[in-house]
Coordinates of C-alpha atoms in Angstrom, one line a residue:
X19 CA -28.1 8.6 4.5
X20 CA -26.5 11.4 2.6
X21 CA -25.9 13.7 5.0
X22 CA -23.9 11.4 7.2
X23 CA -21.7 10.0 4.4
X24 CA -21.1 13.3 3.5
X25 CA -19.9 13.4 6.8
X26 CA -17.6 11.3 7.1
X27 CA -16.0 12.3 4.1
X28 CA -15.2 15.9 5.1
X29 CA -13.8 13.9 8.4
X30 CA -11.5 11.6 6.3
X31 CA -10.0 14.6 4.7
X32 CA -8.9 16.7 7.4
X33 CA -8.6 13.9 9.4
X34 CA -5.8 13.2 5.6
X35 CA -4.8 16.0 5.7
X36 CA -3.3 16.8 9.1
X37 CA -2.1 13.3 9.1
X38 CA -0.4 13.9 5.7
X39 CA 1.2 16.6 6.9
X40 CA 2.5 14.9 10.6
X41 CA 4.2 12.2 8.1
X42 CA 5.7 14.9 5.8
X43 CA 7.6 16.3 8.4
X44 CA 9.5 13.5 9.7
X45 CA 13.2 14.3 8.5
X46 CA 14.0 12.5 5.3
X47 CA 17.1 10.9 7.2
X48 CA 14.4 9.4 10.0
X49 CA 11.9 8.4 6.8
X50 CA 14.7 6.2 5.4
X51 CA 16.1 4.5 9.1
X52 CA 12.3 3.7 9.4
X53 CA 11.5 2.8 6.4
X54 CA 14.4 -0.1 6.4
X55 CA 13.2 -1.6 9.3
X56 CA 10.0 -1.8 8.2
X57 CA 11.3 -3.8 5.4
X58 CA 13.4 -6.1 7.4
X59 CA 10.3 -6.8 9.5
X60 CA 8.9 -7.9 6.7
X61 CA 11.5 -9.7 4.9
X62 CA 11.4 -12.5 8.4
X63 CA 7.7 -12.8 8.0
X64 CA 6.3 -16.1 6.9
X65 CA 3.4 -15.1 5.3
X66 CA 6.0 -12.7 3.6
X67 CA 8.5 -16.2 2.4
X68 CA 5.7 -18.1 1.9
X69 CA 4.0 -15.5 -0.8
X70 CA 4.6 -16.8 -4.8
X71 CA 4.2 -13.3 -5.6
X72 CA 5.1 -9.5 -4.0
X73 CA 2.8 -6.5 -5.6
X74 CA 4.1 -3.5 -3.8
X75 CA 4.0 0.6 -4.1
X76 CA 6.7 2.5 -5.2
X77 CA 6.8 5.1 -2.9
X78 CA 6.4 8.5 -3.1
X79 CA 7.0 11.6 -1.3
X80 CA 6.7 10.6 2.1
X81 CA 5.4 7.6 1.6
X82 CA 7.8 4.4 3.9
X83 CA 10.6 3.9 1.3
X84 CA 9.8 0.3 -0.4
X85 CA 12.8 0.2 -2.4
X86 CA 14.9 -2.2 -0.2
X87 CA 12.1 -4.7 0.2
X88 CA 11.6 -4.4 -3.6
X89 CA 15.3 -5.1 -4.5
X90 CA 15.6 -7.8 -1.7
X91 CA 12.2 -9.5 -3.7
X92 CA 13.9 -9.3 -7.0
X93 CA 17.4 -10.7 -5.7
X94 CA 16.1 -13.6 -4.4
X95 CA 14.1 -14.5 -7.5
X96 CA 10.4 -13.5 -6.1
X97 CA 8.0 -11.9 -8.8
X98 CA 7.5 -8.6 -7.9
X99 CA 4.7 -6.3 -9.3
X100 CA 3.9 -2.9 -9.1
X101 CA 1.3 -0.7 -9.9
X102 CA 0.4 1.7 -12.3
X103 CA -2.9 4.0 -12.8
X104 CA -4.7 3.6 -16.0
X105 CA -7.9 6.1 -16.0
X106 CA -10.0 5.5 -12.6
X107 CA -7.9 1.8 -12.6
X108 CA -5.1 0.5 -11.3
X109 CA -3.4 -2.4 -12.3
X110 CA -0.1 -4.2 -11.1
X111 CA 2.1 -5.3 -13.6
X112 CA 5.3 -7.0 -13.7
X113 CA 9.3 -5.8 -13.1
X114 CA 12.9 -7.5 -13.1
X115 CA 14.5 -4.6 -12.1
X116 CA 14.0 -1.0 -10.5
X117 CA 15.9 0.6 -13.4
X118 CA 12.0 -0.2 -15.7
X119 CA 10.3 2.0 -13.9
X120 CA 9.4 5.4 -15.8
X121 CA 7.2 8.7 -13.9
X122 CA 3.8 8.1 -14.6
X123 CA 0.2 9.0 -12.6
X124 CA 1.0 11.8 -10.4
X125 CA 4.9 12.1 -11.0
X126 CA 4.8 8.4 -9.7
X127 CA 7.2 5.7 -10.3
X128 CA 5.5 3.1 -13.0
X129 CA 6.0 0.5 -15.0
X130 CA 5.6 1.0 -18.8
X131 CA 3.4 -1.9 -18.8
X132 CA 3.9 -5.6 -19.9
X133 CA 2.9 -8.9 -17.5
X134 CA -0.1 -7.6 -15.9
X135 CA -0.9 -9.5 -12.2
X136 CA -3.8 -12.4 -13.4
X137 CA -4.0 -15.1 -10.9
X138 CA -0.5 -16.1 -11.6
X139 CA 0.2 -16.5 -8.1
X140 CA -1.2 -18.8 -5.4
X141 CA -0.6 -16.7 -2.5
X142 CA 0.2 -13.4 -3.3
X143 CA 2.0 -10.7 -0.6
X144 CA 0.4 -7.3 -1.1
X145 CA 1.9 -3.7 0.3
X146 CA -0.4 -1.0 0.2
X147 CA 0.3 2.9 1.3
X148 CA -2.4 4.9 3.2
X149 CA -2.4 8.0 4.7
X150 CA -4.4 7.2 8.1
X151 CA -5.1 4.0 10.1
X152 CA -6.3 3.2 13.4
X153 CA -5.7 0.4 16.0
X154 CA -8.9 -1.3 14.3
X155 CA -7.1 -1.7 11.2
X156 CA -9.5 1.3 9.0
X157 CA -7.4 3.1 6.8
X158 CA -7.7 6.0 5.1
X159 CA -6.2 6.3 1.3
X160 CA -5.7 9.2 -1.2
X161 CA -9.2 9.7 -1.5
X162 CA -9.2 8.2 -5.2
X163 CA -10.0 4.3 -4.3
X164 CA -7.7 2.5 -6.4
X165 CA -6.7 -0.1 -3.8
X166 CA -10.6 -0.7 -2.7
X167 CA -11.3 -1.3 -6.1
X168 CA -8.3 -3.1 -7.3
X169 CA -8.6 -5.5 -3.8
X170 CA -11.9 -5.9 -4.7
X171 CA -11.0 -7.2 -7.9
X172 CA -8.9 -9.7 -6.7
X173 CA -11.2 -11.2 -4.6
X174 CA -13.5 -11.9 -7.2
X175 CA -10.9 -13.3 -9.2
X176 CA -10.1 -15.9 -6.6
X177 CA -6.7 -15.3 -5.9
X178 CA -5.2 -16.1 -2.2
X179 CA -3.0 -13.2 -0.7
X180 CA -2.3 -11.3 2.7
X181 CA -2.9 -7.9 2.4
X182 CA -0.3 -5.5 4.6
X183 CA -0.4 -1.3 5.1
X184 CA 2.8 0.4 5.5
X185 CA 2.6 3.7 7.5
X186 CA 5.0 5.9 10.1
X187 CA 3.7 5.1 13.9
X188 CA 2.3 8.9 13.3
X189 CA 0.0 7.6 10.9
X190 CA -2.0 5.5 13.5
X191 CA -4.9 7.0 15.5
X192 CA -7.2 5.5 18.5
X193 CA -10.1 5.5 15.8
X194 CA -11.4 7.0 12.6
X195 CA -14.5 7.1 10.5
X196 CA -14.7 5.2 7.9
X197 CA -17.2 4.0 5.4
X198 CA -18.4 0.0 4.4
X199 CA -16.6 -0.4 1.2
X200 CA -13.4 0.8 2.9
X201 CA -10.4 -2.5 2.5
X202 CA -9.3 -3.2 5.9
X203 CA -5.7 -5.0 5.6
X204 CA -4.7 -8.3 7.6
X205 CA -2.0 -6.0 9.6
X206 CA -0.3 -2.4 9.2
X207 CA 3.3 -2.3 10.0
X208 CA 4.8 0.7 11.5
X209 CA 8.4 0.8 12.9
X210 CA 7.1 0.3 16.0

């Protein structure tokens, strides 16, 4: 039905954008405190140690701060991979250090390119952004789909991994509408 997807699509993007804005305002000082707990929650999770490979976001604007989680992943020998938007794609690829990253899609941190993510893990640890969630685990993106499609392509390629969303406890609602094709991670982590 048309009507009703159309719907829920004007929902999701006030629904985005009020949401957007809640996040935006929380003090740049509060963001980072946040933000580093988040990352230590994750550091102690098994799923988390057990993972062969880490492809996270580089955050941006007021995204939660992956940075420490990043560096703690490359200190301790972990493959880490990040993404980077190529036309309507997005693909992970490959970095040894923070310093490689250059402003790309959006006035987004990127790599320049190199090992692309292909089955190279076993179990593979993924952080995604969003801009609204709910207790059921729906979560509203950018509005663009390049996690839906770039999760999708991973499952097709057969490739094990445990699929996280990072957002501020602002972020969370009771419920929202959202549509089939929408990814659903295992867990969202706030830093509550």
């Amino acid at each position: 039905n048309m009507s009703a997807r159309h719907d829920v699509i004007a929902a999701k993007r006030q629904l985005r954008k009020e949401t957007l804005a809640c996040r935006d305002a929380i003090p740049l000082c509060e963001r980072i405190e946040k933000s580093r707990h988040i990352c230590e929650m994750i550091l102690q999770m098994e799923c988390y140690r057990q993972a062969d490979a880490l492809l996270a976001y580089v955050d941006y604007q007021s995204e939660v701060i992956t940075k420490p989680l990043l560096e703690a992943a490359l200190l301790e020998g972990k493959p880490v991979f990040v993404p980077k938007v190529e036309g309507e794609e997005m693909a992970f690829y490959q970095i040894t250090d923070l310093s490689e990253l250059v402003e790309g899609y959006k006035g987004i941190r990127e790599p320049a390119g190199g090992r692309a993510f292909d089955r190279q893990a076993k179990e593979a640890f993924i952080l995604m952004p969003g801009a609204v969630f709910d207790k059921h685990r729906h979560r509203i993106g950018y509005g663009k789909g390049f996690y839906d499609r770039y999760i999708a392509h991973l499952a097709q390629m057969e490739v094990d991994f445990h699929l996280v969303a990072l957002g501020f406890s602002c972020q969370v609602l009771e419920e929202i509408p959202y549509e089939e094709h929408d990814i659903r991670p295992d867990m969202i982590i706030t830093e509550e």
